[in-house]
Coordinates of C-alpha atoms in Angstrom, one line a residue:
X1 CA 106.9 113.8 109.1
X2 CA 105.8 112.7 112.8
X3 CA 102.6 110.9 113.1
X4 CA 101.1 110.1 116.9
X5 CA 98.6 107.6 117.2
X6 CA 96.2 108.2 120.5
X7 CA 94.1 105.3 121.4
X8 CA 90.6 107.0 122.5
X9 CA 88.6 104.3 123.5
X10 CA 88.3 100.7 122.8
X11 CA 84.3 99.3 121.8
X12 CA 82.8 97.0 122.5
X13 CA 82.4 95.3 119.1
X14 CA 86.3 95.5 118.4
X15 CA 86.7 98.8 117.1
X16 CA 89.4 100.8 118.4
X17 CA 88.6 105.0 118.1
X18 CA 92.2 106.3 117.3
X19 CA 93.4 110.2 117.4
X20 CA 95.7 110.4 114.3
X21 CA 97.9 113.7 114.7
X22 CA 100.1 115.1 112.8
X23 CA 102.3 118.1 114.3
X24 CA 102.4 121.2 113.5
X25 CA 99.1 120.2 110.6
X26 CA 96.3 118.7 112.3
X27 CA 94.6 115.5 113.9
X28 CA 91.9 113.1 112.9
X29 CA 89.9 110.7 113.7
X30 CA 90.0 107.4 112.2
X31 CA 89.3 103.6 113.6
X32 CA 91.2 100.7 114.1
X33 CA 89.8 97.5 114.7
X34 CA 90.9 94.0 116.8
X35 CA 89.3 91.0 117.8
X36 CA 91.1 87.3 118.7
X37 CA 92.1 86.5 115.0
X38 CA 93.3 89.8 113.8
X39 CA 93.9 93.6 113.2
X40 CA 93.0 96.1 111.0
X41 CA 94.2 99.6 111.0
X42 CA 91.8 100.7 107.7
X43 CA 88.1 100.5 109.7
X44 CA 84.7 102.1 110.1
X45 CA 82.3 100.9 112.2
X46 CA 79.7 102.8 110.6
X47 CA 80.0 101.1 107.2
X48 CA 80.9 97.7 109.3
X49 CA 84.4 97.8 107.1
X50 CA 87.6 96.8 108.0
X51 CA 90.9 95.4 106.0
X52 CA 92.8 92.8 107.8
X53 CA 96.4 93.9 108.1
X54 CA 97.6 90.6 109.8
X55 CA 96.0 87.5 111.2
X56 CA 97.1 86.3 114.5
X57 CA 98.3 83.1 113.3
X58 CA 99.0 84.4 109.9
X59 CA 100.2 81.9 107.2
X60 CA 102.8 82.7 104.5
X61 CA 101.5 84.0 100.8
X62 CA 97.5 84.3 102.8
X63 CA 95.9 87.2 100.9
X64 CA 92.9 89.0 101.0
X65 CA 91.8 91.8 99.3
X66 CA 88.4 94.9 99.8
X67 CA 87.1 96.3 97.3
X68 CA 85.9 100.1 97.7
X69 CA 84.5 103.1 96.1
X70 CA 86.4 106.4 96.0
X71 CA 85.9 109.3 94.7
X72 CA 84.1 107.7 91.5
X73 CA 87.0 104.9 91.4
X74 CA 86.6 101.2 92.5
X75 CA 89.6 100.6 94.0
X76 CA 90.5 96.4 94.7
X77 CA 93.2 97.0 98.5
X78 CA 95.7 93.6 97.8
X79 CA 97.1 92.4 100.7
X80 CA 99.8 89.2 100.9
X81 CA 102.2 88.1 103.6
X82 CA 105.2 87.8 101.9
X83 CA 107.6 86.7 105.6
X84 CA 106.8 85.3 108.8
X85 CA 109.9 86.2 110.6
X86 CA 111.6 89.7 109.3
X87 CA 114.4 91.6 111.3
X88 CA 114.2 95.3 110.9
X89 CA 116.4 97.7 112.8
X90 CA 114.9 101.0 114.7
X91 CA 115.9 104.6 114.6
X92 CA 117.2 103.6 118.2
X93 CA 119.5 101.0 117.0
X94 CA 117.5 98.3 118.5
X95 CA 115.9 95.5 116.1
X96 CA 113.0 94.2 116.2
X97 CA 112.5 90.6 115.0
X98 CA 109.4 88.7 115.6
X99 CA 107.9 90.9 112.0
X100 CA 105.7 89.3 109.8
X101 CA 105.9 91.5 106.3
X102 CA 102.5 91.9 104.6
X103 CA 102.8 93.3 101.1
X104 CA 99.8 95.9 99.7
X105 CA 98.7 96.9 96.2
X106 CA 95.9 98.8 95.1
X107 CA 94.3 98.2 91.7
X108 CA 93.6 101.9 90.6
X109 CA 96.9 102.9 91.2
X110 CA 99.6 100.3 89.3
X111 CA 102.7 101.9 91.0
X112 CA 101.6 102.3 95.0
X113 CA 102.8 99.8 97.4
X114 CA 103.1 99.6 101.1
X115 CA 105.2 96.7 102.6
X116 CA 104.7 96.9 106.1
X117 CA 106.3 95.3 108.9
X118 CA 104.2 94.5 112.0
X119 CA 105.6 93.2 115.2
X120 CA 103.8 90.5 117.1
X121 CA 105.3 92.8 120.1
X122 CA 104.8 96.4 118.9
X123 CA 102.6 96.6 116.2
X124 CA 103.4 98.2 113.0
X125 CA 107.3 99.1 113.1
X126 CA 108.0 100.4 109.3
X127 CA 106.1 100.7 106.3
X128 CA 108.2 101.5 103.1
X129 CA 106.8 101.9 99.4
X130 CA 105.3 104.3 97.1
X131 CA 102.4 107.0 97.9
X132 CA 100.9 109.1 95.4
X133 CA 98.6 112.1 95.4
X134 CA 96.3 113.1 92.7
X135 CA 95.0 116.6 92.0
X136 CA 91.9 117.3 90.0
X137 CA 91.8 115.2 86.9
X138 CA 95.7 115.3 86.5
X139 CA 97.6 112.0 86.9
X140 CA 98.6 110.4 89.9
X141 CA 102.2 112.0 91.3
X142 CA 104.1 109.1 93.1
X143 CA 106.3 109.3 96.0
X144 CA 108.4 107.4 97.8
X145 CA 107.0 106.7 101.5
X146 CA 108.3 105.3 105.0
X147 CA 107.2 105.0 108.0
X148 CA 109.3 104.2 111.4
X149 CA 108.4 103.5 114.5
X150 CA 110.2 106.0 116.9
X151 CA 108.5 105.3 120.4
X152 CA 105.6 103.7 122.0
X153 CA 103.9 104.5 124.7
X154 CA 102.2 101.7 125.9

């Protein structure tokens, strides 16, 4: 599946209004935030929330975690650098290595994970792990997920 990101406009306070779109499906809006010391691709301004995805000068095994309410669960986001300096090839063929790997768990759901690989260049690059989706009061279905940068625009 295709995602395109579409910066809207850039606030003053550091949060970044993003189109999310998905082809052939539908768009949303969501926010992104950024200031000197880092970036965060989970925000809302309106709730002043945001969950740091990577640090500027980020520092191997840093973690922090947010803890949120969702539909009736508390949910505790887990987020650890695991590498400073990954390698990770492109659908292109070109590689991108300048990565630093930041591992995420979530505490209502034991088997999602999201290891993501953001470039000090590019931004996010990949994201590999497990999804799930939940229907009604059945259990959580798990999928595997993936994410790969195919272009920028910027």
């Amino acid at each position: 599946m295709e995602v395109i990101y579409k910066i809207l406009s850039i606030r003053d306070d550091g949060y970044i209004e993003v189109e999310n779109s998905f082809p052939g499906i539908g768009t949303e809006k969501i926010y992104w935030y950024a200031d000197k010391t880092e970036f965060s691709e989970i925000a809302s301004p309106e709730d002043n929330y945001k969950l740091t995805l990577v640090k500027v000068n980020p520092v191997l095994n840093d973690t922090w975690s947010s803890t949120i309410e969702e539909e009736g669960k508390t949910m505790v986001y887990k987020r650890t650098v695991v590498s400073l300096n990954e390698s990770i090839q492109l659908p292109d063929k070109s590689f991108v290595k300048d990565c630093v790997k930041v591992h995420e768990t979530m505490s209502a759901y034991p088997q999602y994970y999201k290891d993501i690989w953001v470039s000090r260049s590019f931004g996010m690059v990949f994201i590999k792990g497990k999804g799930y989706i939940e229907e009604d009061d059945e259990p959580p279905q798990y999928f595997d997920l993936e994410y790969i940068l195919i272009s920028k625009s910027f």
